């Protein structure tokens, strides 16, 4: 599995799946969630509504998959990150679950390239350094990583980009 970091708008990424930092309603929101729904069009929201009617949304740490509508990616994997409220091993574990469960869904759907945003580091205020450490560790240790060709960490701000670059350089050298 190749690990990459880029600074970009995730809605422009051509991957088998892009991951959305959604909220448990699956009805869209601000940040990356808003951008994905806005640019992907109503097909994504419609697919989320079908999932809501079956399972009533998505719990923190879990993930669901939908069409990517008008986006260049093939699918959107929606996962719900934890809201930061101070140090907590439970919250760390929930953030790790987001990455693990998203990759599990990718494998189940035979998807080989997955792009992640920096889940929980926006409106949910998770500390960026800690979130990056959890993201990279969890993806690197994913049990079925042989089935994933490439994971792209798509950073939107310089701070996250620098954190990921440093951490990935340390792994690769
Ligand atoms: P959360 O509620 O999980 O914190 P946010 O969407 O507020 O979700 O933020 C998650 C991360 O996504 C933040 O680092 C934010 O800068 C980033 N982000 C916002 N818009 C985009 C975008 N279009 N592409 C990639 N990342 C984005």
Short mmCIF file of C-alpha atoms and ligand atoms in Angstrom, two decimals:
data_model
loop_
_atom_site.label_atom_id
_atom_site.label_comp_id
_atom_site.label_asym_id
_atom_site.label_seq_id
_atom_site.Cartn_x
_atom_site.Cartn_y
_atom_site.Cartn_z
CA UNK A 1 0.00 0.00 0.00
CA UNK A 2 1.39 3.37 -1.04
CA UNK A 3 0.78 6.31 1.33
CA UNK A 4 0.69 9.79 -0.21
CA UNK A 5 0.01 13.28 1.03
CA UNK A 6 -1.22 16.14 -1.12
CA UNK A 7 -2.65 19.59 -0.49
CA UNK A 8 -5.88 19.77 -2.44
CA UNK A 9 -9.64 20.00 -2.51
CA UNK A 10 -10.80 16.39 -2.06
CA UNK A 11 -13.82 16.94 -4.33
CA UNK A 12 -11.36 17.14 -7.26
CA UNK A 13 -9.61 13.83 -6.56
CA UNK A 14 -10.02 10.96 -9.00
CA UNK A 15 -9.86 7.97 -6.67
CA UNK A 16 -11.99 4.84 -6.37
CA UNK A 17 -13.35 6.41 -3.18
CA UNK A 18 -13.03 9.72 -1.40
CA UNK A 19 -13.93 9.75 2.27
CA UNK A 20 -16.32 12.33 3.69
CA UNK A 21 -16.03 13.63 7.26
CA UNK A 22 -19.80 13.46 7.68
CA UNK A 23 -22.02 13.89 10.71
CA UNK A 24 -24.30 11.21 12.13
CA UNK A 25 -27.38 12.56 10.34
CA UNK A 26 -25.75 11.93 6.92
CA UNK A 27 -27.68 14.96 5.70
CA UNK A 28 -24.67 17.12 4.94
CA UNK A 29 -23.12 19.96 6.90
CA UNK A 30 -20.23 22.40 6.74
CA UNK A 31 -16.58 21.93 5.82
CA UNK A 32 -15.63 19.04 3.57
CA UNK A 33 -19.11 17.51 3.98
CA UNK A 34 -20.73 20.62 2.52
CA UNK A 35 -18.25 20.74 -0.36
CA UNK A 36 -18.82 17.06 -1.27
CA UNK A 37 -22.62 17.39 -1.28
CA UNK A 38 -22.52 20.70 -3.14
CA UNK A 39 -20.24 19.46 -5.91
CA UNK A 40 -21.46 15.86 -5.99
CA UNK A 41 -25.08 16.85 -6.47
CA UNK A 42 -28.32 15.44 -5.16
CA UNK A 43 -27.57 11.77 -5.96
CA UNK A 44 -25.31 11.63 -2.88
CA UNK A 45 -27.96 13.06 -0.56
CA UNK A 46 -30.58 10.72 -2.01
CA UNK A 47 -28.34 7.71 -1.35
CA UNK A 48 -27.70 8.97 2.21
CA UNK A 49 -31.48 9.26 2.76
CA UNK A 50 -31.93 5.62 1.75
CA UNK A 51 -29.26 4.57 4.28
CA UNK A 52 -30.93 6.76 6.95
CA UNK A 53 -34.28 5.10 6.34
CA UNK A 54 -32.67 1.67 6.80
CA UNK A 55 -30.30 2.28 9.73
CA UNK A 56 -31.08 5.77 11.00
CA UNK A 57 -27.84 7.54 10.11
CA UNK A 58 -24.27 6.61 10.96
CA UNK A 59 -22.68 6.31 14.41
CA UNK A 60 -19.37 7.93 15.33
CA UNK A 61 -16.50 5.78 14.08
CA UNK A 62 -18.64 3.90 11.58
CA UNK A 63 -18.81 4.31 7.80
CA UNK A 64 -21.26 3.93 4.92
CA UNK A 65 -20.76 4.08 1.15
CA UNK A 66 -22.71 5.89 -1.59
CA UNK A 67 -22.35 6.97 -5.18
CA UNK A 68 -20.07 9.95 -5.77
CA UNK A 69 -22.68 11.62 -8.00
CA UNK A 70 -21.01 14.21 -10.24
CA UNK A 71 -17.60 13.97 -8.54
CA UNK A 72 -14.60 12.46 -10.37
CA UNK A 73 -14.28 9.75 -7.69
CA UNK A 74 -16.33 6.56 -8.09
CA UNK A 75 -17.73 6.37 -4.55
CA UNK A 76 -18.00 8.44 -1.38
CA UNK A 77 -17.39 6.69 1.92
CA UNK A 78 -19.06 8.72 4.68
CA UNK A 79 -17.59 8.33 8.15
CA UNK A 80 -18.40 10.23 11.33
CA UNK A 81 -15.43 11.48 13.33
CA UNK A 82 -15.52 12.14 17.08
CA UNK A 83 -15.99 15.67 18.42
CA UNK A 84 -12.92 16.71 20.46
CA UNK A 85 -13.72 17.41 24.11
CA UNK A 86 -10.31 17.01 25.74
CA UNK A 87 -7.95 14.05 26.02
CA UNK A 88 -9.77 10.75 25.85
CA UNK A 89 -8.64 7.29 24.78
CA UNK A 90 -12.21 6.58 23.68
CA UNK A 91 -12.18 9.50 21.23
CA UNK A 92 -8.79 8.41 19.89
CA UNK A 93 -10.19 4.92 19.32
CA UNK A 94 -13.26 6.33 17.56
CA UNK A 95 -11.07 8.34 15.19
CA UNK A 96 -9.01 5.21 14.44
CA UNK A 97 -12.29 3.36 13.76
CA UNK A 98 -13.17 5.96 11.09
CA UNK A 99 -10.03 5.13 9.12
CA UNK A 100 -10.29 1.36 9.69
CA UNK A 101 -14.00 1.08 8.88
CA UNK A 102 -13.61 3.25 5.76
CA UNK A 103 -10.81 0.99 4.48
CA UNK A 104 -12.89 -2.11 5.33
CA UNK A 105 -15.73 -0.76 3.17
CA UNK A 106 -13.25 -0.05 0.38
CA UNK A 107 -12.00 -3.65 0.47
CA UNK A 108 -15.55 -5.03 0.59
CA UNK A 109 -16.31 -3.06 -2.57
CA UNK A 110 -13.05 -4.00 -4.33
CA UNK A 111 -11.82 -0.41 -4.30
CA UNK A 112 -8.06 0.10 -4.49
CA UNK A 113 -7.45 3.85 -4.17
CA UNK A 114 -8.88 5.81 -1.25
CA UNK A 115 -8.51 9.52 -0.46
CA UNK A 116 -9.04 10.70 3.14
CA UNK A 117 -9.58 14.24 4.40
CA UNK A 118 -8.19 15.12 7.86
CA UNK A 119 -11.22 13.77 9.71
CA UNK A 120 -12.34 15.66 12.86
CA UNK A 121 -9.68 18.40 12.52
CA UNK A 122 -12.10 21.10 11.34
CA UNK A 123 -15.40 21.87 13.03
CA UNK A 124 -14.85 18.89 15.40
CA UNK A 125 -11.59 20.45 16.70
CA UNK A 126 -9.47 17.34 17.16
CA UNK A 127 -5.80 18.41 17.62
CA UNK A 128 -4.18 18.11 14.19
CA UNK A 129 -0.95 16.45 15.29
CA UNK A 130 -2.76 13.77 17.28
CA UNK A 131 -5.30 13.20 14.49
CA UNK A 132 -2.50 12.83 11.89
CA UNK A 133 -0.66 10.33 14.09
CA UNK A 134 -3.83 8.27 14.54
CA UNK A 135 -4.66 8.44 10.82
CA UNK A 136 -1.22 7.32 9.63
CA UNK A 137 -0.80 4.62 12.29
CA UNK A 138 -4.25 3.16 11.70
CA UNK A 139 -3.91 3.11 7.91
CA UNK A 140 -0.36 1.65 8.10
CA UNK A 141 -1.54 -1.13 10.41
CA UNK A 142 -4.73 -1.93 8.51
CA UNK A 143 -5.10 -5.72 8.49
CA UNK A 144 -5.99 -6.01 4.80
CA UNK A 145 -3.62 -3.33 3.53
CA UNK A 146 -2.37 -5.65 0.78
CA UNK A 147 -5.75 -5.21 -0.90
CA UNK A 148 -5.45 -1.40 -1.07
CA UNK A 149 -3.13 0.01 -3.70
CA UNK A 150 -2.94 3.61 -2.54
CA UNK A 151 -4.17 5.85 0.28
CA UNK A 152 -3.99 9.60 -0.31
CA UNK A 153 -4.16 11.94 2.68
CA UNK A 154 -5.73 15.06 1.23
CA UNK A 155 -4.85 18.08 3.34
CA UNK A 156 -6.66 21.38 2.95
CA UNK A 157 -4.51 23.57 5.18
CA UNK A 158 -0.73 24.04 5.46
CA UNK A 159 -0.52 22.88 9.05
CA UNK A 160 -2.03 19.48 8.28
CA UNK A 161 0.03 19.17 5.09
CA UNK A 162 3.28 19.78 6.97
CA UNK A 163 2.34 17.37 9.75
CA UNK A 164 1.57 14.57 7.30
CA UNK A 165 4.69 15.24 5.23
CA UNK A 166 6.94 15.02 8.29
CA UNK A 167 5.29 11.88 9.62
CA UNK A 168 5.24 10.08 6.27
CA UNK A 169 8.88 11.03 5.58
CA UNK A 170 9.81 9.47 8.89
CA UNK A 171 8.11 6.21 7.88
CA UNK A 172 9.56 6.15 4.36
CA UNK A 173 13.21 6.89 5.29
P1 LIG B 1 -14.97 17.65 11.00
O1 LIG B 1 -16.36 18.01 11.41
O2 LIG B 1 -14.73 16.15 10.93
O3 LIG B 1 -13.92 18.37 11.78
P2 LIG B 1 -14.54 19.44 8.71
O4 LIG B 1 -15.09 19.32 7.34
O5 LIG B 1 -14.90 20.63 9.50
O6 LIG B 1 -14.91 18.07 9.45
O7 LIG B 1 -12.96 19.37 8.65
C1 LIG B 1 -12.20 18.22 8.38
C2 LIG B 1 -10.98 18.61 7.57
O8 LIG B 1 -11.37 18.77 6.21
C3 LIG B 1 -10.36 19.92 8.01
O9 LIG B 1 -8.96 19.76 8.12
C4 LIG B 1 -10.72 20.89 6.87
O10 LIG B 1 -9.70 21.86 6.68
C5 LIG B 1 -10.75 19.94 5.71
N1 LIG B 1 -11.51 20.38 4.52
C6 LIG B 1 -12.50 21.29 4.40
N2 LIG B 1 -12.93 21.38 3.12
C7 LIG B 1 -12.18 20.48 2.41
C8 LIG B 1 -12.11 20.10 1.02
N3 LIG B 1 -12.91 20.65 0.10
N4 LIG B 1 -11.21 19.14 0.67
C9 LIG B 1 -10.40 18.58 1.58
N5 LIG B 1 -10.41 18.89 2.89
C10 LIG B 1 -11.29 19.83 3.29
#
